[in-house]
Amino acid sequence: MATTTIKDVAREAGVSVASVSRALNGGGGVTAETGQRIREVASRLHYVPHAAARSLITRRTHTIGALLPDLYGEFFSELIRGIDLAARARGLHLLVSSSHDGAEDAAAALRAMQGRVDGMLILSTRVDEAFLHANLAASVPAVLLNSAVKSKAYSVLNIDNFGGAHAMVQHLLDAGHARVAHIAGPAGNFDAQQREQGYRTAMAAGAPNERPNVIAGDFTEESGFRAGQLLLAQKKRPHAVFAANDMMAVGCMYAFREAGLEVPRDIALAGFDDIPIARYVTPTLSTVRVRIAELGRSALEHLAGLLESPGQSSPSAQTLGCEIVVRESCGTNPSKVSPAHGRRS
């Protein structure tokens, strides 16, 4: 079957090609009645506008780029789901790439998307203001997620990593777990740094006689498993462990179970993110709830606002709150959900 062209639509509707183009691309110059007739003909003929040609006319690709450090794991799948649902609701397409946490990969991905996207959503530990100036055209609006960048040129959407970590550690201390250890995220990661700071601040205020006990991790289950083994090898076993994300908490839980310890009877455990698996492991995992899909949706909608009203919308900084979700793994009052409010020293 031959592909329907814009000339076919124009001939069938009895109008010029220019009128069809204006009607289907949202431009003026045609009456409401004519525009309706053109759209009906286009639908009946199954006409699909040529994306490249339409981009030349509208100067829009109707595509959003998303640069993430990785595509593996429940956090990123939930984040992409939130972005994609919001994009589809606005008739936008999504182009996703991973930097694999490397500066060269991130730079190559941004350059490859030039001319293909109308705006960018960027979550990468390698991105700072100088990096963006070097690799992203000033004409391309960008929203940065979980970023330390403070610039009037870019919108930033963060989650309250410090407040969430502080509140969870405070909850563990209030439950009588004086020795709380922390499995940290990767060095140089903004989220990990903020969560460790929340842990240290809560420990300094709530357990001043206990030295912070921090084991390095990298946000993977394997690193959580190794950290659990290291914690069990210490002379003074901690009463509780707060992992900087749920995946490490799950790995740590397995290390404890393999060693014959029961959570929370022998040692309490909590994570961060509230990925879907957190409520299905045994025991169910206490955690700091980040509405991950909501984070993606909010980022996409803010970027769409910058694109739709370039003269009216301006870059801004926003922080999304977290909630403490108390389940079985910390041994206190399961099913309790409360806002996380951390206190900075």
mmCIF file of C-alpha atoms in Angstrom:
data_model
loop_
_atom_site.group_PDB
_atom_site.id
_atom_site.type_symbol
_atom_site.label_atom_id
_atom_site.label_comp_id
_atom_site.label_asym_id
_atom_site.label_seq_id
_atom_site.Cartn_x
_atom_site.Cartn_y
_atom_site.Cartn_z
ATOM 1 C CA MET A 1 0.000 0.000 0.000
ATOM 2 C CA ALA A 2 1.401 3.400 -1.003
ATOM 3 C CA THR A 3 2.161 5.871 1.764
ATOM 4 C CA THR A 4 -0.243 8.788 1.960
ATOM 5 C CA THR A 5 1.455 12.140 1.405
ATOM 6 C CA ILE A 6 0.555 15.661 2.406
ATOM 7 C CA LYS A 7 -0.356 16.314 -1.262
ATOM 8 C CA ASP A 8 -2.953 13.519 -1.088
ATOM 9 C CA VAL A 9 -4.539 15.140 1.958
ATOM 10 C CA ALA A 10 -4.546 18.569 0.303
ATOM 11 C CA ARG A 11 -6.152 17.218 -2.884
ATOM 12 C CA GLU A 12 -8.826 15.278 -0.968
ATOM 13 C CA ALA A 13 -9.634 18.252 1.298
ATOM 14 C CA GLY A 14 -9.615 20.724 -1.584
ATOM 15 C CA VAL A 15 -7.001 23.000 -0.052
ATOM 16 C CA SER A 16 -3.337 23.885 -0.554
ATOM 17 C CA VAL A 17 -0.421 21.913 0.885
ATOM 18 C CA ALA A 18 0.436 24.978 2.986
ATOM 19 C CA SER A 19 -3.055 24.931 4.540
ATOM 20 C CA VAL A 20 -2.680 21.253 5.474
ATOM 21 C CA SER A 21 0.699 21.959 7.041
ATOM 22 C CA ARG A 22 -0.656 24.882 9.083
ATOM 23 C CA ALA A 23 -3.710 22.934 10.252
ATOM 24 C CA LEU A 24 -1.796 19.823 11.331
ATOM 25 C CA ASN A 25 1.057 21.718 12.969
ATOM 26 C CA GLY A 26 -1.132 24.025 15.031
ATOM 27 C CA GLY A 27 -0.428 27.183 13.053
ATOM 28 C CA GLY A 28 -2.888 29.916 12.125
ATOM 29 C CA GLY A 29 -4.163 30.929 8.713
ATOM 30 C CA VAL A 30 -7.012 28.427 8.332
ATOM 31 C CA THR A 31 -10.580 28.646 9.582
ATOM 32 C CA ALA A 32 -11.839 26.286 12.254
ATOM 33 C CA GLU A 33 -14.118 24.600 9.717
ATOM 34 C CA THR A 34 -11.297 24.079 7.218
ATOM 35 C CA GLY A 35 -8.935 22.843 9.921
ATOM 36 C CA GLN A 36 -11.517 20.303 11.074
ATOM 37 C CA ARG A 37 -12.049 19.070 7.507
ATOM 38 C CA ILE A 38 -8.291 18.689 6.983
ATOM 39 C CA ARG A 39 -7.882 16.703 10.185
ATOM 40 C CA GLU A 40 -10.797 14.418 9.262
ATOM 41 C CA VAL A 41 -9.324 13.755 5.825
ATOM 42 C CA ALA A 42 -5.875 13.125 7.295
ATOM 43 C CA SER A 43 -7.366 10.645 9.756
ATOM 44 C CA ARG A 44 -9.399 8.847 7.065
ATOM 45 C CA LEU A 45 -6.349 8.549 4.802
ATOM 46 C CA HIS A 46 -4.158 7.435 7.745
ATOM 47 C CA TYR A 47 -1.762 10.275 7.011
ATOM 48 C CA VAL A 48 1.260 10.428 9.337
ATOM 49 C CA PRO A 49 3.285 13.676 9.142
ATOM 50 C CA HIS A 50 6.946 13.194 8.306
ATOM 51 C CA ALA A 51 8.788 13.886 11.567
ATOM 52 C CA ALA A 52 11.879 15.438 9.992
ATOM 53 C CA ALA A 53 9.847 17.693 7.695
ATOM 54 C CA ARG A 54 7.588 18.766 10.544
ATOM 55 C CA SER A 55 10.637 19.592 12.671
ATOM 56 C CA LEU A 56 11.912 21.937 9.960
ATOM 57 C CA ILE A 57 8.606 23.797 10.056
ATOM 58 C CA THR A 58 7.948 23.862 13.812
ATOM 59 C CA ARG A 59 11.603 23.862 14.926
ATOM 60 C CA ARG A 60 10.533 21.203 17.444
ATOM 61 C CA THR A 61 11.327 17.486 17.491
ATOM 62 C CA HIS A 62 8.694 16.735 20.146
ATOM 63 C CA THR A 63 11.324 14.509 21.740
ATOM 64 C CA ILE A 64 12.868 14.783 25.200
ATOM 65 C CA GLY A 65 16.310 13.413 26.006
ATOM 66 C CA ALA A 66 17.070 11.706 29.313
ATOM 67 C CA LEU A 67 20.653 11.080 30.406
ATOM 68 C CA LEU A 68 20.980 8.687 33.362
ATOM 69 C CA PRO A 69 24.036 7.119 35.008
ATOM 70 C CA ASP A 70 22.615 3.639 34.458
ATOM 71 C CA LEU A 71 19.502 1.888 33.162
ATOM 72 C CA TYR A 72 19.770 -1.123 35.485
ATOM 73 C CA GLY A 73 17.768 -1.535 38.667
ATOM 74 C CA GLU A 74 14.342 -0.709 40.020
ATOM 75 C CA PHE A 75 15.139 2.929 40.799
ATOM 76 C CA PHE A 76 15.917 3.780 37.176
ATOM 77 C CA SER A 77 13.063 1.714 35.766
ATOM 78 C CA GLU A 78 10.617 3.571 38.044
ATOM 79 C CA LEU A 79 12.174 6.923 37.147
ATOM 80 C CA ILE A 80 11.919 6.223 33.406
ATOM 81 C CA ARG A 81 8.335 5.033 33.862
ATOM 82 C CA GLY A 82 7.380 8.336 35.498
ATOM 83 C CA ILE A 83 9.103 10.366 32.787
ATOM 84 C CA ASP A 84 7.597 8.322 29.966
ATOM 85 C CA LEU A 85 4.020 8.441 31.282
ATOM 86 C CA ALA A 86 4.202 12.227 31.625
ATOM 87 C CA ALA A 87 5.827 12.573 28.188
ATOM 88 C CA ARG A 88 3.173 10.481 26.464
ATOM 89 C CA ALA A 89 0.421 12.494 28.145
ATOM 90 C CA ARG A 90 1.877 15.561 26.407
ATOM 91 C CA GLY A 91 2.447 13.897 23.042
ATOM 92 C CA LEU A 92 6.202 13.793 23.534
ATOM 93 C CA HIS A 93 8.669 11.022 22.734
ATOM 94 C CA LEU A 94 11.520 9.959 24.995
ATOM 95 C CA LEU A 95 15.140 9.296 23.999
ATOM 96 C CA VAL A 96 17.140 7.660 26.815
ATOM 97 C CA SER A 97 20.893 7.200 27.137
ATOM 98 C CA SER A 98 23.232 6.064 29.907
ATOM 99 C CA SER A 99 26.524 7.653 30.880
ATOM 100 C CA HIS A 100 27.628 4.576 32.876
ATOM 101 C CA ASP A 101 28.851 7.167 35.386
ATOM 102 C CA GLY A 102 31.708 8.197 33.090
ATOM 103 C CA ALA A 103 32.399 11.785 32.027
ATOM 104 C CA GLU A 104 33.361 10.835 28.467
ATOM 105 C CA ASP A 105 30.237 8.720 28.017
ATOM 106 C CA ALA A 106 28.064 11.512 29.398
ATOM 107 C CA ALA A 107 29.637 14.059 27.059
ATOM 108 C CA ALA A 108 29.244 11.753 24.040
ATOM 109 C CA ALA A 109 25.584 11.107 24.891
ATOM 110 C CA LEU A 110 24.784 14.821 25.192
ATOM 111 C CA ARG A 111 26.516 15.632 21.916
ATOM 112 C CA ALA A 112 24.744 12.756 20.153
ATOM 113 C CA MET A 113 21.366 14.139 21.215
ATOM 114 C CA GLN A 114 22.043 17.633 19.857
ATOM 115 C CA GLY A 115 19.417 18.460 17.236
ATOM 116 C CA ARG A 116 17.365 15.376 18.113
ATOM 117 C CA VAL A 117 15.699 16.644 21.284
ATOM 118 C CA ASP A 118 13.940 19.812 22.410
ATOM 119 C CA GLY A 119 15.174 19.575 25.998
ATOM 120 C CA MET A 120 17.149 17.384 28.400
ATOM 121 C CA LEU A 121 16.572 15.650 31.719
ATOM 122 C CA ILE A 122 19.966 14.910 33.257
ATOM 123 C CA LEU A 123 20.881 12.761 36.230
ATOM 124 C CA SER A 124 24.629 12.259 36.356
ATOM 125 C CA THR A 125 27.302 12.600 39.024
ATOM 126 C CA ARG A 126 29.732 13.770 36.334
ATOM 127 C CA VAL A 127 27.728 16.840 35.381
ATOM 128 C CA ASP A 128 28.636 20.268 36.711
ATOM 129 C CA GLU A 129 28.097 23.743 35.249
ATOM 130 C CA ALA A 130 31.379 23.750 33.302
ATOM 131 C CA PHE A 131 30.557 20.337 31.832
ATOM 132 C CA LEU A 132 27.133 21.541 30.702
ATOM 133 C CA HIS A 133 28.558 24.679 29.098
ATOM 134 C CA ALA A 134 31.044 22.531 27.188
ATOM 135 C CA ASN A 135 28.649 19.833 26.001
ATOM 136 C CA LEU A 136 25.100 21.213 25.906
ATOM 137 C CA ALA A 137 23.956 24.045 23.662
ATOM 138 C CA ALA A 138 22.651 27.058 25.574
ATOM 139 C CA SER A 139 19.484 26.921 23.476
ATOM 140 C CA VAL A 140 18.538 23.490 24.876
ATOM 141 C CA PRO A 141 16.598 23.747 28.168
ATOM 142 C CA ALA A 142 17.672 21.254 30.819
ATOM 143 C CA VAL A 143 16.358 20.016 34.149
ATOM 144 C CA LEU A 144 18.956 18.420 36.425
ATOM 145 C CA LEU A 145 17.894 15.711 38.860
ATOM 146 C CA ASN A 146 19.620 15.094 42.205
ATOM 147 C CA SER A 147 22.366 17.557 41.408
ATOM 148 C CA ALA A 148 24.642 19.849 43.401
ATOM 149 C CA VAL A 149 24.696 22.375 40.539
ATOM 150 C CA LYS A 150 23.484 25.823 41.594
ATOM 151 C CA SER A 151 22.990 27.956 38.526
ATOM 152 C CA LYS A 152 20.318 30.298 37.206
ATOM 153 C CA ALA A 153 20.798 28.703 33.795
ATOM 154 C CA TYR A 154 19.446 25.271 34.778
ATOM 155 C CA SER A 155 16.483 23.988 36.736
ATOM 156 C CA VAL A 156 17.343 21.520 39.499
ATOM 157 C CA LEU A 157 14.975 18.994 41.065
ATOM 158 C CA ASN A 158 16.340 17.238 44.142
ATOM 159 C CA ILE A 159 14.947 14.892 46.738
ATOM 160 C CA ASP A 160 15.530 15.615 50.417
ATOM 161 C CA ASN A 161 18.321 13.080 50.849
ATOM 162 C CA PHE A 162 19.655 14.705 54.000
ATOM 163 C CA GLY A 163 16.262 15.013 55.680
ATOM 164 C CA GLY A 164 15.225 11.476 54.819
ATOM 165 C CA ALA A 165 18.458 9.919 56.073
ATOM 166 C CA HIS A 166 18.440 12.024 59.218
ATOM 167 C CA ALA A 167 14.858 11.061 60.044
ATOM 168 C CA MET A 168 15.436 7.337 59.501
ATOM 169 C CA VAL A 169 18.575 7.257 61.663
ATOM 170 C CA GLN A 170 16.758 9.247 64.333
ATOM 171 C CA HIS A 171 13.946 6.689 64.229
ATOM 172 C CA LEU A 172 16.442 3.844 64.739
ATOM 173 C CA LEU A 173 18.051 5.679 67.648
ATOM 174 C CA ASP A 174 14.679 6.432 69.224
ATOM 175 C CA ALA A 175 13.879 2.712 68.983
ATOM 176 C CA GLY A 176 16.868 1.983 71.237
ATOM 177 C CA HIS A 177 19.454 1.020 68.608
ATOM 178 C CA ALA A 178 22.407 3.028 69.949
ATOM 179 C CA ARG A 179 25.021 1.663 67.538
ATOM 180 C CA VAL A 180 23.810 2.423 64.027
ATOM 181 C CA ALA A 181 26.126 1.672 61.108
ATOM 182 C CA HIS A 182 25.804 3.147 57.633
ATOM 183 C CA ILE A 183 26.433 1.563 54.232
ATOM 184 C CA ALA A 184 27.321 4.535 52.060
ATOM 185 C CA GLY A 185 26.773 5.009 48.341
ATOM 186 C CA PRO A 186 29.554 5.589 45.793
ATOM 187 C CA ALA A 187 32.099 8.334 46.437
ATOM 188 C CA GLY A 188 31.338 11.534 44.549
ATOM 189 C CA ASN A 189 27.632 10.750 44.224
ATOM 190 C CA PHE A 190 25.490 13.704 45.375
ATOM 191 C CA ASP A 191 22.685 11.539 46.781
ATOM 192 C CA ALA A 192 25.146 9.369 48.666
ATOM 193 C CA GLN A 193 26.956 12.370 50.129
ATOM 194 C CA GLN A 194 23.732 13.957 51.355
ATOM 195 C CA ARG A 195 22.498 10.700 52.892
ATOM 196 C CA GLU A 196 25.784 10.118 54.684
ATOM 197 C CA GLN A 197 25.692 13.675 56.001
ATOM 198 C CA GLY A 198 22.170 13.059 57.319
ATOM 199 C CA TYR A 199 23.387 9.890 59.041
ATOM 200 C CA ARG A 200 26.387 11.611 60.629
ATOM 201 C CA THR A 201 24.358 14.594 61.821
ATOM 202 C CA ALA A 202 21.705 12.360 63.405
ATOM 203 C CA MET A 203 24.353 10.237 65.115
ATOM 204 C CA ALA A 204 26.180 13.295 66.473
ATOM 205 C CA ALA A 205 22.943 14.604 67.994
ATOM 206 C CA GLY A 206 21.327 11.340 69.104
ATOM 207 C CA ALA A 207 24.303 9.142 69.998
ATOM 208 C CA PRO A 208 27.235 11.483 70.694
ATOM 209 C CA ASN A 209 29.220 8.749 72.465
ATOM 210 C CA GLU A 210 29.116 6.457 69.426
ATOM 211 C CA ARG A 211 31.613 6.921 66.610
ATOM 212 C CA PRO A 212 30.087 6.929 63.111
ATOM 213 C CA ASN A 213 30.495 3.527 61.511
ATOM 214 C CA VAL A 214 30.509 3.919 57.718
ATOM 215 C CA ILE A 215 31.146 1.099 55.241
ATOM 216 C CA ALA A 216 31.669 1.974 51.569
ATOM 217 C CA GLY A 217 29.174 0.707 49.010
ATOM 218 C CA ASP A 218 28.193 1.467 45.425
ATOM 219 C CA PHE A 219 24.381 1.192 45.427
ATOM 220 C CA THR A 220 24.426 -2.452 44.236
ATOM 221 C CA GLU A 221 23.171 -5.585 46.018
ATOM 222 C CA GLU A 222 26.678 -7.042 45.849
ATOM 223 C CA SER A 223 28.212 -4.115 47.712
ATOM 224 C CA GLY A 224 25.487 -4.375 50.358
ATOM 225 C CA PHE A 225 26.272 -8.064 50.784
ATOM 226 C CA ARG A 226 30.001 -7.350 51.197
ATOM 227 C CA ALA A 227 29.278 -4.514 53.631
ATOM 228 C CA GLY A 228 27.090 -6.839 55.708
ATOM 229 C CA GLN A 229 29.943 -9.318 55.955
ATOM 230 C CA LEU A 230 32.345 -6.568 57.045
ATOM 231 C CA LEU A 231 29.925 -5.332 59.687
ATOM 232 C CA LEU A 232 29.527 -8.833 61.131
ATOM 233 C CA ALA A 233 33.328 -9.171 61.336
ATOM 234 C CA GLN A 234 33.629 -6.091 63.568
ATOM 235 C CA LYS A 235 34.383 -6.598 67.264
ATOM 236 C CA LYS A 236 31.328 -4.548 68.219
ATOM 237 C CA ARG A 237 28.435 -5.577 66.067
ATOM 238 C CA PRO A 238 26.044 -2.697 65.317
ATOM 239 C CA HIS A 239 22.515 -2.765 66.694
ATOM 240 C CA ALA A 240 21.122 -1.459 63.402
ATOM 241 C CA VAL A 241 22.232 -0.716 59.840
ATOM 242 C CA PHE A 242 21.030 2.108 57.635
ATOM 243 C CA ALA A 243 21.872 1.518 53.971
ATOM 244 C CA ALA A 244 21.974 4.451 51.546
ATOM 245 C CA ASN A 245 19.611 2.625 49.183
ATOM 246 C CA ASP A 246 17.280 -0.362 49.248
ATOM 247 C CA MET A 247 19.345 -2.523 46.903
ATOM 248 C CA MET A 248 22.290 -2.453 49.315
ATOM 249 C CA ALA A 249 19.923 -3.119 52.221
ATOM 250 C CA VAL A 250 18.617 -6.235 50.434
ATOM 251 C CA GLY A 251 22.167 -7.468 49.838
ATOM 252 C CA CYS A 252 23.060 -6.767 53.464
ATOM 253 C CA MET A 253 19.976 -8.667 54.652
ATOM 254 C CA TYR A 254 21.119 -11.715 52.701
ATOM 255 C CA ALA A 255 24.584 -11.538 54.306
ATOM 256 C CA PHE A 256 22.981 -11.486 57.749
ATOM 257 C CA ARG A 257 20.700 -14.412 56.907
ATOM 258 C CA GLU A 258 23.633 -16.408 55.524
ATOM 259 C CA ALA A 259 25.479 -15.843 58.811
ATOM 260 C CA GLY A 260 22.496 -17.168 60.782
ATOM 261 C CA LEU A 261 21.259 -13.808 62.067
ATOM 262 C CA GLU A 262 17.613 -12.847 62.041
ATOM 263 C CA VAL A 263 16.401 -9.373 61.066
ATOM 264 C CA PRO A 264 15.214 -7.529 63.125
ATOM 265 C CA ARG A 265 15.623 -9.826 66.178
ATOM 266 C CA ASP A 266 19.436 -9.812 66.041
ATOM 267 C CA ILE A 267 20.045 -6.649 64.057
ATOM 268 C CA ALA A 268 17.732 -3.988 62.630
ATOM 269 C CA LEU A 269 17.947 -2.811 59.036
ATOM 270 C CA ALA A 270 16.632 0.081 56.940
ATOM 271 C CA GLY A 271 17.161 1.392 53.422
ATOM 272 C CA PHE A 272 16.348 4.384 51.226
ATOM 273 C CA ASP A 273 14.161 4.828 48.069
ATOM 274 C CA ASP A 274 11.238 2.435 48.713
ATOM 275 C CA ILE A 275 11.668 0.534 45.473
ATOM 276 C CA PRO A 276 8.827 -1.956 44.819
ATOM 277 C CA ILE A 277 10.786 -4.997 46.072
ATOM 278 C CA ALA A 278 11.157 -3.403 49.528
ATOM 279 C CA ARG A 279 7.632 -4.436 50.538
ATOM 280 C CA TYR A 280 8.009 -8.017 49.261
ATOM 281 C CA VAL A 281 11.277 -9.173 50.853
ATOM 282 C CA THR A 282 11.157 -11.075 54.151
ATOM 283 C CA PRO A 283 11.101 -9.312 56.523
ATOM 284 C CA THR A 284 9.593 -6.327 54.729
ATOM 285 C CA LEU A 285 12.090 -3.483 54.544
ATOM 286 C CA SER A 286 11.811 -0.239 56.488
ATOM 287 C CA THR A 287 12.933 2.577 54.236
ATOM 288 C CA VAL A 288 12.772 6.223 53.256
ATOM 289 C CA ARG A 289 10.103 6.588 50.609
ATOM 290 C CA VAL A 290 11.031 8.561 47.518
ATOM 291 C CA ARG A 291 8.174 8.756 45.065
ATOM 292 C CA ILE A 292 10.475 7.829 42.200
ATOM 293 C CA ALA A 293 7.927 7.881 39.392
ATOM 294 C CA GLU A 294 6.648 11.202 40.733
ATOM 295 C CA LEU A 295 10.201 12.566 40.574
ATOM 296 C CA GLY A 296 10.341 11.638 36.888
ATOM 297 C CA ARG A 297 6.895 13.087 36.206
ATOM 298 C CA SER A 298 7.709 16.368 37.956
ATOM 299 C CA ALA A 299 10.976 16.724 36.058
ATOM 300 C CA LEU A 300 9.285 16.127 32.701
ATOM 301 C CA GLU A 301 6.436 18.534 33.423
ATOM 302 C CA HIS A 302 8.838 21.259 34.529
ATOM 303 C CA LEU A 303 10.873 20.802 31.349
ATOM 304 C CA ALA A 304 7.681 20.871 29.266
ATOM 305 C CA GLY A 305 6.796 24.179 30.919
ATOM 306 C CA LEU A 306 10.156 25.638 29.900
ATOM 307 C CA LEU A 307 9.590 24.482 26.330
ATOM 308 C CA GLU A 308 5.987 25.647 26.018
ATOM 309 C CA SER A 309 6.487 29.055 27.649
ATOM 310 C CA PRO A 310 10.147 29.976 27.095
ATOM 311 C CA GLY A 311 9.549 33.627 27.863
ATOM 312 C CA GLN A 312 7.398 33.042 30.930
ATOM 313 C CA SER A 313 8.932 30.009 32.659
ATOM 314 C CA SER A 314 12.400 30.301 34.133
ATOM 315 C CA PRO A 315 14.817 27.775 35.665
ATOM 316 C CA SER A 316 14.239 27.064 39.351
ATOM 317 C CA ALA A 317 15.402 24.819 42.183
ATOM 318 C CA GLN A 318 12.987 22.498 43.961
ATOM 319 C CA THR A 319 13.342 19.822 46.646
ATOM 320 C CA LEU A 320 10.843 16.980 46.965
ATOM 321 C CA GLY A 321 10.132 15.676 50.451
ATOM 322 C CA CYS A 322 10.483 12.082 51.659
ATOM 323 C CA GLU A 323 8.550 9.850 54.038
ATOM 324 C CA ILE A 324 9.677 7.328 56.634
ATOM 325 C CA VAL A 325 8.069 3.939 56.003
ATOM 326 C CA VAL A 326 8.394 1.650 59.015
ATOM 327 C CA ARG A 327 8.013 -2.028 58.172
ATOM 328 C CA GLU A 328 9.218 -5.212 59.861
ATOM 329 C CA SER A 329 12.990 -4.940 59.371
ATOM 330 C CA CYS A 330 13.633 -2.329 62.062
ATOM 331 C CA GLY A 331 11.456 -4.028 64.665
ATOM 332 C CA THR A 332 9.163 -1.123 65.518
ATOM 333 C CA ASN A 333 5.533 -0.377 64.734
ATOM 334 C CA PRO A 334 5.209 -1.701 61.166
ATOM 335 C CA SER A 335 3.089 0.204 58.630
ATOM 336 C CA LYS A 336 3.898 3.583 60.160
ATOM 337 C CA VAL A 337 4.430 6.292 57.525
ATOM 338 C CA SER A 338 5.519 9.786 58.506
ATOM 339 C CA PRO A 339 7.112 12.814 56.803
ATOM 340 C CA ALA A 340 10.886 12.995 56.989
ATOM 341 C CA HIS A 341 12.173 16.254 58.425
ATOM 342 C CA GLY A 342 15.918 16.331 58.969
ATOM 343 C CA ARG A 343 17.663 18.966 61.038
ATOM 344 C CA ARG A 344 20.948 20.358 59.796
ATOM 345 C CA SER A 345 23.534 21.259 62.365
#
